[in-house]
Coordinates of C-alpha atoms in Angstrom, one line a residue:
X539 CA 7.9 24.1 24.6
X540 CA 11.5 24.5 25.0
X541 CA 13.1 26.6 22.2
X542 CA 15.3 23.6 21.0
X543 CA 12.0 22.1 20.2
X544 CA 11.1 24.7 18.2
X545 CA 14.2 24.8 15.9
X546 CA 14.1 21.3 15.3
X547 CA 10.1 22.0 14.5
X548 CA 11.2 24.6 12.3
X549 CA 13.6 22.1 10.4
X550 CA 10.7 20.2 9.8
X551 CA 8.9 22.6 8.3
X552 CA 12.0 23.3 6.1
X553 CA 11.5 19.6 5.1
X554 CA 8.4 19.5 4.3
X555 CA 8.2 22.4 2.2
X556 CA 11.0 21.1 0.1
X557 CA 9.1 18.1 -0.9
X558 CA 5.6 19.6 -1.4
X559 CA 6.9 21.9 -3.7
X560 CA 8.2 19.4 -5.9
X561 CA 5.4 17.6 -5.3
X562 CA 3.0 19.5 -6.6
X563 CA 5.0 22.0 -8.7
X564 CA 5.2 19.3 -11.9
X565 CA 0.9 19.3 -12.3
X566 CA 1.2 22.3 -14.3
X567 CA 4.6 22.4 -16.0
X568 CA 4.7 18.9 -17.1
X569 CA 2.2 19.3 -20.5
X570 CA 5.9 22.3 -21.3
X571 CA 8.0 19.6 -20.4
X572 CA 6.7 16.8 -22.3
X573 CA 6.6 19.1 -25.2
X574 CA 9.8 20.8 -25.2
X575 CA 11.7 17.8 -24.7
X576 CA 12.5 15.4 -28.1
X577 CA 10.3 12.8 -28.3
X578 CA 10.0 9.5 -26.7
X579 CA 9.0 6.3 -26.4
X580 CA 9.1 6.8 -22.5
X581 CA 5.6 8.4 -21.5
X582 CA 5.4 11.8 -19.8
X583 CA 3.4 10.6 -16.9
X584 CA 6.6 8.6 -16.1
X585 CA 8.1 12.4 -15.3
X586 CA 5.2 12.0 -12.1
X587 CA 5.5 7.8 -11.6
X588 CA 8.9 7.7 -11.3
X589 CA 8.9 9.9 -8.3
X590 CA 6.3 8.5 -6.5
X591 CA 7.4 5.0 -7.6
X592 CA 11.0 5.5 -5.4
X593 CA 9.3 7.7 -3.2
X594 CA 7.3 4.8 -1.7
X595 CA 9.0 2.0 -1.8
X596 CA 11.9 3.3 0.2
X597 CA 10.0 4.9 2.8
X598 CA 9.9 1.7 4.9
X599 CA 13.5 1.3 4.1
X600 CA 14.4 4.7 5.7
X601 CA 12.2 4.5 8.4
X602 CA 14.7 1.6 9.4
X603 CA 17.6 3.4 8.8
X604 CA 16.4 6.6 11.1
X605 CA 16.6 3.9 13.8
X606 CA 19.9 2.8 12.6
X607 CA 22.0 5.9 12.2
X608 CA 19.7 8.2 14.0
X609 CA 16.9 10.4 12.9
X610 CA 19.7 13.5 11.5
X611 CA 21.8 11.6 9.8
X612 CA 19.0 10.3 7.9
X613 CA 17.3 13.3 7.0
X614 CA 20.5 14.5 5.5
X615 CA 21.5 11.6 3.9
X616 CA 17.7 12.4 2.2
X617 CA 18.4 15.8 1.7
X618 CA 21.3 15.3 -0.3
X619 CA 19.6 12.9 -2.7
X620 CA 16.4 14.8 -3.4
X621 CA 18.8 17.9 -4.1
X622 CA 21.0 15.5 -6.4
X623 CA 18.3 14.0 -8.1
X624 CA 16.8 17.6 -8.7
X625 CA 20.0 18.5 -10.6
X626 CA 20.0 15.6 -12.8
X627 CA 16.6 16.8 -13.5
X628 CA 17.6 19.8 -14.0
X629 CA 20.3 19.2 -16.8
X630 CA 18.3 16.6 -18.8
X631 CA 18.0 16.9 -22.4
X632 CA 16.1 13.7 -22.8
X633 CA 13.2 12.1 -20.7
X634 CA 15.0 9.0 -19.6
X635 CA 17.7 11.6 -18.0
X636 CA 14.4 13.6 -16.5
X637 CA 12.4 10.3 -15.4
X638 CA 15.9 8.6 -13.5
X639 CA 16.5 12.3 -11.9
X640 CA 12.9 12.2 -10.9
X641 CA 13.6 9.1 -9.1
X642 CA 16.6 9.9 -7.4
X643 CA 14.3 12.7 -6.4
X644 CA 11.9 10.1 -5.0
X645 CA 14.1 8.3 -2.6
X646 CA 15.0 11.5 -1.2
X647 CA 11.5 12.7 -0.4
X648 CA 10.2 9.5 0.6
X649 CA 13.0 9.4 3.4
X650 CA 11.9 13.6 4.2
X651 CA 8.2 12.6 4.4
X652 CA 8.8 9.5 6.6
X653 CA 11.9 10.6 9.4
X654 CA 10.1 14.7 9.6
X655 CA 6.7 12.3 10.7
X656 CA 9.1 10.1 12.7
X657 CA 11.1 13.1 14.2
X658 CA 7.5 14.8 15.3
X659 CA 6.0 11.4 16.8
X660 CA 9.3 11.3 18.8
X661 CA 8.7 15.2 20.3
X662 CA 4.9 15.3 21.0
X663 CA 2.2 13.7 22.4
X664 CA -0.8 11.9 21.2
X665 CA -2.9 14.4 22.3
X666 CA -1.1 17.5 20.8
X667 CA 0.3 15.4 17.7
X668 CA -2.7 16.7 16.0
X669 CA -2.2 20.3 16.4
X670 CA 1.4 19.9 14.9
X671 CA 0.7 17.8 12.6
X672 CA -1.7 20.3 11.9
X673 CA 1.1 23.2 11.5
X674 CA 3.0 21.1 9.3
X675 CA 0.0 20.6 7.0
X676 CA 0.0 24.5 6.9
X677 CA 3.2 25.0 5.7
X678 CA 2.4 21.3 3.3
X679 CA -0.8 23.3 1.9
X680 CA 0.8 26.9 1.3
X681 CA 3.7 25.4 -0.5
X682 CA 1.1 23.2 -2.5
X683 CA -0.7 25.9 -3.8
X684 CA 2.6 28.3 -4.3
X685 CA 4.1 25.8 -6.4
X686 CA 1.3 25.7 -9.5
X687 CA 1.8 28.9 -9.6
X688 CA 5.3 29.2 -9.8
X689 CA 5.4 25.7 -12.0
X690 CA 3.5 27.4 -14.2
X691 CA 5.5 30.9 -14.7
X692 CA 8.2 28.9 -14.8
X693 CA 6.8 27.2 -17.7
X694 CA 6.3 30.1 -19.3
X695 CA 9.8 31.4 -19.3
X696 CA 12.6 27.9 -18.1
X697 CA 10.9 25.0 -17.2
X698 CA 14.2 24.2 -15.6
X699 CA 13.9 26.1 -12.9
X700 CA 11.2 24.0 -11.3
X701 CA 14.2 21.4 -10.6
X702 CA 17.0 24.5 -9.5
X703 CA 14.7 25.6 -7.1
X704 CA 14.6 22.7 -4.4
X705 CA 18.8 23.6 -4.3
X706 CA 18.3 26.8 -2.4
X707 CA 15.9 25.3 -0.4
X708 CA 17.5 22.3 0.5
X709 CA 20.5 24.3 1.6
X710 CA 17.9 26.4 4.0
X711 CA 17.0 22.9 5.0
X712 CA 20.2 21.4 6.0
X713 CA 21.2 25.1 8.1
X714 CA 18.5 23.9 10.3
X715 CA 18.6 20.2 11.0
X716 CA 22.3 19.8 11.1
X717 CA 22.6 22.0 14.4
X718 CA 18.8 21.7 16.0
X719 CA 18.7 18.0 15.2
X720 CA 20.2 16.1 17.9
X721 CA 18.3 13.6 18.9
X722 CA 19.6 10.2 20.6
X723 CA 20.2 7.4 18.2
X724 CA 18.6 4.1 20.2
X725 CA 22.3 1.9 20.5
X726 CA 22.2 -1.7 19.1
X727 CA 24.9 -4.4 17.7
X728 CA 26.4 -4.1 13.8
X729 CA 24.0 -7.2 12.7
X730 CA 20.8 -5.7 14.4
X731 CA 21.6 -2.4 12.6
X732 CA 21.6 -4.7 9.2
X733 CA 18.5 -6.6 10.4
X734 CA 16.4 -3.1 11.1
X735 CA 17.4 -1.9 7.7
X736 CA 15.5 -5.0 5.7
X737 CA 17.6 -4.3 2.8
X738 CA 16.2 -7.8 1.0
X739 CA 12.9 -7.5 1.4
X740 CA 13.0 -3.8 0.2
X741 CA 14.4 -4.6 -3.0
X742 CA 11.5 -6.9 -3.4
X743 CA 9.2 -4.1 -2.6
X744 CA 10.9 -1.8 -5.2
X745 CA 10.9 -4.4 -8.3
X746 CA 7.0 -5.3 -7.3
X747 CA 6.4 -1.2 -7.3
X748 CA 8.2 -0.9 -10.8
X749 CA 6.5 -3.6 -12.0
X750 CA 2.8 -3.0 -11.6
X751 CA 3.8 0.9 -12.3
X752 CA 4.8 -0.1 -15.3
X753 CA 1.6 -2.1 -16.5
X754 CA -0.6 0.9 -14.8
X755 CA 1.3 3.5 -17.0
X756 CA 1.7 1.9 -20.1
X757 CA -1.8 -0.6 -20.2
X758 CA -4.2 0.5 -22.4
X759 CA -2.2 3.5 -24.1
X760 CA 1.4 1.9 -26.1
X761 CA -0.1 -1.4 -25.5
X762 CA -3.7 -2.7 -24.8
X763 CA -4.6 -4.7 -21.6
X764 CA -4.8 -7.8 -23.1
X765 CA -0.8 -7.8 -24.3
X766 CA 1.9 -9.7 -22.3
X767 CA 4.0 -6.7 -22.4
X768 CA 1.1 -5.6 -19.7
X769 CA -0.4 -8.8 -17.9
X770 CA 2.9 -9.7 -17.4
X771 CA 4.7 -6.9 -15.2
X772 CA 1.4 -6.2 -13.7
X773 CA 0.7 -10.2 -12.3
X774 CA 4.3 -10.3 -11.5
X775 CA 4.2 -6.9 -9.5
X776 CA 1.0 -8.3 -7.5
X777 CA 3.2 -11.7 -7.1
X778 CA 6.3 -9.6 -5.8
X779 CA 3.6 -7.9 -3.6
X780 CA 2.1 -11.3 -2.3
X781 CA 6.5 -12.6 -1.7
X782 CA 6.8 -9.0 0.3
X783 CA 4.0 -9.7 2.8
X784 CA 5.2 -12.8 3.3
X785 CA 8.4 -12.7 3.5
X786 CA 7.2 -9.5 6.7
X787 CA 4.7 -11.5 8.3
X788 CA 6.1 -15.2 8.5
X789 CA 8.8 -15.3 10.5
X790 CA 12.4 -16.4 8.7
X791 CA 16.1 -16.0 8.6
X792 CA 15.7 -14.0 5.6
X793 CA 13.9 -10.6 7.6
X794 CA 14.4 -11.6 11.0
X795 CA 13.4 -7.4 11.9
X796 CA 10.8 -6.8 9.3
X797 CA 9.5 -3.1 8.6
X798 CA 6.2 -3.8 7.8
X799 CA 5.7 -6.4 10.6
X800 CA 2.8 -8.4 11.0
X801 CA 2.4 -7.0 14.5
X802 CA 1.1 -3.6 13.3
X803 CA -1.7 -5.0 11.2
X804 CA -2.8 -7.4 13.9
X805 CA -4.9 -4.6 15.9
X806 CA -7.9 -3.4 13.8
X807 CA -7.8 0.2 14.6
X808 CA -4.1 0.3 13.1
X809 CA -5.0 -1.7 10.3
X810 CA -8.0 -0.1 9.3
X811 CA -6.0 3.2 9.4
X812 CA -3.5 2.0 7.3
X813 CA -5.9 1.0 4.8
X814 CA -7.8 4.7 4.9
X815 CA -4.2 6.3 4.4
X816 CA -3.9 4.6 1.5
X817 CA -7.5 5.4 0.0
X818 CA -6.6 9.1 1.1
X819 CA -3.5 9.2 -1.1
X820 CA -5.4 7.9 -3.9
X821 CA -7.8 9.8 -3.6
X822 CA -5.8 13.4 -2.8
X823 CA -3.1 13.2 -5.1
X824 CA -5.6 11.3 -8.2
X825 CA -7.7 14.1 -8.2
X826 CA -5.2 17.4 -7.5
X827 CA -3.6 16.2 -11.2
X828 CA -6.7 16.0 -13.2
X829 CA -7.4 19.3 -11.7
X830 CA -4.9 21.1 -13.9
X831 CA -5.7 19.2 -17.0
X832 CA -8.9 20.5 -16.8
X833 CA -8.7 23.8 -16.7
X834 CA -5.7 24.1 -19.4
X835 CA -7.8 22.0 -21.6
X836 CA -11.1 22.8 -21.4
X837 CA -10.9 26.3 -20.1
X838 CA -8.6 27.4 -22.2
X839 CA -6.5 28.5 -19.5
X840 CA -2.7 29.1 -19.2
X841 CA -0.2 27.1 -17.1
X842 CA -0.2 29.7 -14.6
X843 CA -3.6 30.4 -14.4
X844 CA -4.9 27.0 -14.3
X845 CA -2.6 27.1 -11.2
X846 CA -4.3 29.7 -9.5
X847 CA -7.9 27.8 -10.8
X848 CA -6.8 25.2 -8.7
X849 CA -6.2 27.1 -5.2
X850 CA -9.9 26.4 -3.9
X851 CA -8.7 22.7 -4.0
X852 CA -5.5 22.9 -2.0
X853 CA -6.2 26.6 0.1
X854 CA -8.7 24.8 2.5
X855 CA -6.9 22.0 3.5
X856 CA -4.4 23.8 6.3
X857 CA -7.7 25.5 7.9
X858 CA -9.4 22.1 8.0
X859 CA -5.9 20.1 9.2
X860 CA -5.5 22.8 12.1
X861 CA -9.1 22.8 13.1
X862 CA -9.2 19.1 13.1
X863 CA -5.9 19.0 15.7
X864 CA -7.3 21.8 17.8
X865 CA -10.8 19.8 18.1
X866 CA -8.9 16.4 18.8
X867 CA -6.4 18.3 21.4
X868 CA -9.1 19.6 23.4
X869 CA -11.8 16.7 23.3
X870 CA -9.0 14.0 22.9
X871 CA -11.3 12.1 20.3
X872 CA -11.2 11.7 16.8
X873 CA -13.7 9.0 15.5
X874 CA -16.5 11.3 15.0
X875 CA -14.5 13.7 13.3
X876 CA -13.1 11.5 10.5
X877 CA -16.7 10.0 9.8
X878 CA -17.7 14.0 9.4
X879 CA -14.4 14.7 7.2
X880 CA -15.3 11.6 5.1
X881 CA -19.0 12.6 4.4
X882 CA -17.4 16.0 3.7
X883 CA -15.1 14.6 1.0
X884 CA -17.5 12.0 -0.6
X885 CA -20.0 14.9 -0.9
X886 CA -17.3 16.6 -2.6
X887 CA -15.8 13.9 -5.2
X888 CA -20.1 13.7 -6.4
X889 CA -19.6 17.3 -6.6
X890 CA -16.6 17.7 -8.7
X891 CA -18.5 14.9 -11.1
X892 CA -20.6 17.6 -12.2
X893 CA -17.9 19.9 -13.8
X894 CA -17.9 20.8 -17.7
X895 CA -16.9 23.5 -20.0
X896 CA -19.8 25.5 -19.0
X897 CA -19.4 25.5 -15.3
X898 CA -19.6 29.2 -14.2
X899 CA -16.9 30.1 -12.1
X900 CA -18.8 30.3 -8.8
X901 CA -19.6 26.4 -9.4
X902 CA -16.0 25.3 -9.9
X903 CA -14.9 27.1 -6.6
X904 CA -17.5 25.4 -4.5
X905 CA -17.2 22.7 -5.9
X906 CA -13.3 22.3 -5.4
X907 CA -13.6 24.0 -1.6
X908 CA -15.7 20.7 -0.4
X909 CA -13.4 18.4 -1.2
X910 CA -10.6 20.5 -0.3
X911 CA -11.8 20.9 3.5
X912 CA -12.4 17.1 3.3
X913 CA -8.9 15.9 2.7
X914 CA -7.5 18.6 4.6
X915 CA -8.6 17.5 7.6
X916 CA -7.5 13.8 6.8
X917 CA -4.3 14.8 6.7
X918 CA -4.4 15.4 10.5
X919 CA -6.4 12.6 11.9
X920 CA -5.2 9.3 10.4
X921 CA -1.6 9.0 11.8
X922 CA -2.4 9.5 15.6
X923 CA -5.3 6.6 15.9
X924 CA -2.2 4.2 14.7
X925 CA 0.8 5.5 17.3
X926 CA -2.4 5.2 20.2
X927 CA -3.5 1.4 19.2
X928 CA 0.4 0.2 18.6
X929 CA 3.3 0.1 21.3
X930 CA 5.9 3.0 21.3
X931 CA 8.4 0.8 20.5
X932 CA 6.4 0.2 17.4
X933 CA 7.0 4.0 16.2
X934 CA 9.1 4.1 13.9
X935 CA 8.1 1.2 12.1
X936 CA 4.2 2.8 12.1
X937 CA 4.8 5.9 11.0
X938 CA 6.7 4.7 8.0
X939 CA 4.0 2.1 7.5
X940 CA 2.0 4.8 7.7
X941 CA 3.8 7.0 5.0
X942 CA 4.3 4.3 2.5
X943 CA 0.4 3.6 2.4
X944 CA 0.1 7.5 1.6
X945 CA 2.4 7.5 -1.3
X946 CA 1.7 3.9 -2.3
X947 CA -2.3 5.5 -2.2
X948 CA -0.8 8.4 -4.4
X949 CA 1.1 6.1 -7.1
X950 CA -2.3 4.3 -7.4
X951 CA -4.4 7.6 -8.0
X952 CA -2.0 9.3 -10.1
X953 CA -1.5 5.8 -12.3
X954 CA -5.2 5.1 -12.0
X955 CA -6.3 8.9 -12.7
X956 CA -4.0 9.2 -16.0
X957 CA -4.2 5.9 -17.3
X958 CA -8.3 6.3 -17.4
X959 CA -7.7 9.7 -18.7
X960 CA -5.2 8.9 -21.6
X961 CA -7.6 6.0 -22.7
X962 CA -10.3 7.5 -22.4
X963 CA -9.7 10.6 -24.4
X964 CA -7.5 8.1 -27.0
X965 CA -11.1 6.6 -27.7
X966 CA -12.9 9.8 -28.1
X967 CA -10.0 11.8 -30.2
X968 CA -9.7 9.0 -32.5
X969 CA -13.2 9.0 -33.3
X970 CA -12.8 13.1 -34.8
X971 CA -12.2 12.6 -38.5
X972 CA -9.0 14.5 -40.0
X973 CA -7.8 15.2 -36.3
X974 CA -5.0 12.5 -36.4
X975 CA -2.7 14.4 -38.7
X976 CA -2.2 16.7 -36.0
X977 CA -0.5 14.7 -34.0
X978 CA -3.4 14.7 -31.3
X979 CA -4.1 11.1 -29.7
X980 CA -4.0 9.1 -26.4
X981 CA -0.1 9.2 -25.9
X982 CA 0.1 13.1 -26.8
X983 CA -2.9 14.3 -25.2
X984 CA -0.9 15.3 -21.8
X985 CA 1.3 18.0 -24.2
X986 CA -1.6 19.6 -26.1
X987 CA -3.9 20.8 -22.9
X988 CA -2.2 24.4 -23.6
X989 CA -2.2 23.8 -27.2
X990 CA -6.2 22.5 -28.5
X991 CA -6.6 26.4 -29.2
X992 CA -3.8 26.0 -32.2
X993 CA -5.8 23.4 -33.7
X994 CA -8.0 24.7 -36.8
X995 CA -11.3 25.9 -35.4
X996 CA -13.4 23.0 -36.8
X997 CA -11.5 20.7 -34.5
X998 CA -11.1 22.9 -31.1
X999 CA -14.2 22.0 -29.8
X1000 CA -14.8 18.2 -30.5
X1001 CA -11.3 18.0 -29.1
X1002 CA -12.3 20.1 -25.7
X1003 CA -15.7 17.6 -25.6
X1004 CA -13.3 14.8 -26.1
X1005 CA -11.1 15.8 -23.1
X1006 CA -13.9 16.8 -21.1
X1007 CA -15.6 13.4 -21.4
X1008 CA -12.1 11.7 -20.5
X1009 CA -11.5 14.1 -17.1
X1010 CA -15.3 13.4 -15.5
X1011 CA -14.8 9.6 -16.3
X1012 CA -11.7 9.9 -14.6
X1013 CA -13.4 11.6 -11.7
X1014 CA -16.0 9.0 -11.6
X1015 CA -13.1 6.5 -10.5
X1016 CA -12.5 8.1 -7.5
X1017 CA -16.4 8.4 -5.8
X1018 CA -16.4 4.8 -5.1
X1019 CA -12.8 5.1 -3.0
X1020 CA -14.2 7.9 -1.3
X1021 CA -17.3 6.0 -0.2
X1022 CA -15.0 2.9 1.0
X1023 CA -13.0 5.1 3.0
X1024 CA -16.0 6.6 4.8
X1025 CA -17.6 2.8 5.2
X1026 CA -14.0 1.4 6.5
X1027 CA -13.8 4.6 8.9
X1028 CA -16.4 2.8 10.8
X1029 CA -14.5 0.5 11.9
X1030 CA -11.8 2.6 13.8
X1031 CA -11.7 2.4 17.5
X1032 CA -12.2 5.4 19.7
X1033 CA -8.8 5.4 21.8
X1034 CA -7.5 7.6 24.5
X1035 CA -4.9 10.3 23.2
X1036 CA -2.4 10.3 26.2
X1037 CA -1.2 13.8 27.3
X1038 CA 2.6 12.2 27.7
X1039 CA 5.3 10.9 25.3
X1040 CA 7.3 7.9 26.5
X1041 CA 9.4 7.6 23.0

């Protein structure tokens, strides 16, 4: 490879590292936050939702607009939000302040995620896609598990500086893509430039994301599931949902260049893809923030250290991701590798089922590692069976498909993970007699991991076995959407991985 490619590579992994920090940095300072900050109506999981709300429903949207204004001026125009939004997140003295930062935060990293996938689709082949993709995990996986750690000191001393720090980095960022990034923007008329950016039906997408966010995060904890106040955001959302998908796959006036045409569901191997990226988010993301919440809670352990707990769950997954390009370069298959990966990562959700607050330490390693090898490897071998089973004119459009079913996966987990937590433990907590005056319940229970040890003795442990019960129930969620991704991954194709690149 030329050494131009290699700068531009290295921008990439600039990028990426920008947004898994942030991504992953919140797990363990968000129980500070949400107890530092005055209180409020708004729920501290919003501090995670909002993000990955705007994250993915804008992805398609700047997958359009790479095409339009080319892939560089994209990818700074991202930048520059995600470091804007991390400033307003930064100052806030309130949680509204924090949760609308967090979503300007979201738009930006949507648009990283989706043009960096882009921008590597557009410089390497099918074959060797893997092995890249591979690297970039790397780089994804070490700033995933350097960022609990430093989310946790950092709550320790100015939870602030979990926000400051994506400034320094984002400046690193920009050095690199503005010069290396120079890639030919394809040429088309004013009103195909409009078309390509589907502006309407992306506002769609974003109301029907806020709206069944809103009934995941708030249903069953400030209002029960049988309340309008949830029934109705959450059917609207799905009928928002059901407009979208229309409005994409029936030709009309109204998205005459839809981003998530028809077209790329129509072949089986794509579609079935699509559908196991978005189990994969689910699954990844779900189960890397109950992780924390464990270990703070029922461990006893600090912010930091419950970081560092969490490392044989994140640490694996750039060996497995580099293995599983190398083995896909050289053999230029990859069905019989993602059935492997997908035993590997059922076998480990059944695992992680079995965790309590006597689990030896030994046991919670292994039983984080299988998993973590599992979706590791996932990362690596779900985007090229799409680009090989869809034209190369489709590219763009894919690959942004293909990262708005990851984080639309992740909102689900994260939303799905939390919500059965917080009710869950709301059940169990209110059932401990004299514990209410504390101020411990359902909607507090996310600020008082670090703090069950300040409770009078009589309560510490009935509130631990309350917590614990609420974390493996929320685990138990997640072993039926690893088994459907292993059954769907049955029904992939087995294409050949061309050793060329015609985009």
């Amino acid at each position: 490879k030329p050494i131009r490619f290699w700068l531009i590579f290295g921008s990439l992994m600039a990028v990426t590292c920008l947004t898994a920090v942030d991504m992953t940095i919140i797990s363990t300072t968000l129980p500070t936050i949400v107890e530092e900050l005055p209180a409020s109506n708004i729920s501290g999981s919003w501090v995670t939702s909002s993000f990955l709300l705007t994250t993915t429903a804008f992805q398609p949207f700047m997958g359009g607009l790479s095409d339009v204004v080319g892939r560089r001026i994209a990818i700074v125009i991202a930048v520059l939000l995600f470091m804007g939004g991390s400033a307003l997140a930064a100052k806030a003295e309130t949680m509204l302040i924090l949760v609308i930062g967090r979503g300007v935060q979201g738009v930006g990293g949507g648009g990283i995620q989706t043009i960096a996938e882009i921008v590597l689709s557009d410089l390497t082949t099918l074959r060797e896609r893997g092995i890249f993709v591979g690297l970039v995990s790397l780089i994804f996986a070490v700033s995933t598990f350097i960022a609990p750690v430093l989310g946790g000191f950092f709550s320790e001393h100015n939870w602030r500086l979990v926000f400051w720090i994506n400034l320094p980095i984002g400046v690193v960022a920009l050095a690199l893509i503005i010069p290396t990034m120079k890639l030919k923007t394809p040429t088309m008329p004013f009103w195909a430039k409009i078309h390509r950016m589907d502006i309407g039906a992306n506002l769609i997408l974003l109301a029907s994301v806020v709206a069944i966010l809103v009934a995941l995060t708030e249903g069953g904890i400030t209002h029960p599931w049988s309340s309008w106040r949830i029934w109705v955001p959450f059917t609207t959302g799905w009928l928002g949902m059901i407009l979208f998908f229309a409005i994409e796959f029936i030709p009309n006036r109204f998205s005459p260049d839809p981003v998530l045409p028809k077209r790329l569901f129509a072949n089986r191997t794509a579609a079935t893809c699509f559908l196991m990226t978005f189990v994969h988010g689910l699954l990844t993301y779900g189960l890397i923030y109950l992780l924390p919440i464990y270990f703070q809670s029922v461990k006893s352990a600090s912010p930091l250290h419950s970081a560092v707990q969490i490392f044989p769950a994140t640490a694996p997954g750039p060996f497995s991701a580099i293995l599983a390009g190398i083995l896909m370069a050289n053999s230029g298959k990859y069905r019989m590798q993602i059935w492997i990966w997908w035993s590997i990562t059922l076998a480990g959700c059944g695992l992680l089922c079995l965790l309590d607050s006597n689990t030896p330490t030994y046991q919670w390693v292994l039983f984080q590692l299988v998993p973590g090898f599992g979706v590791g490897a996932l990362f690596t071998l779900t985007l090229p069976p799409i680009q090989a089973s869809l034209p190369v004119e489709e590219l763009a459009h894919a690959t942004a498909t293909f990262a708005f079913c990851r984080s639309f996966g992740s909102v689900w987990g994260i939303a799905l993970g939390t919500n059965v937590f917080i009710s869950v433990v709301n059940t169990k907590l209110s059932q401990i007699q004299g514990l209410a005056e504390f101020g411990l319940n359902g909607t507090t229970a996310l600020g008082f991991t670090t703090n069950l040890q300040k409770l009078p003795e009589q309560f510490q442990l009935p509130a631990q076995n309350a917590f614990m019960s609420a974390i493996r129930t929320s685990i138990y969620v997640f072993c039926p959407a690893a088994f459907i991704g292993l059954l769907i991954s049955f029904f992939i194709d087995e294409l050949p991985l061309p050793d060329f690149n015609e985009s």
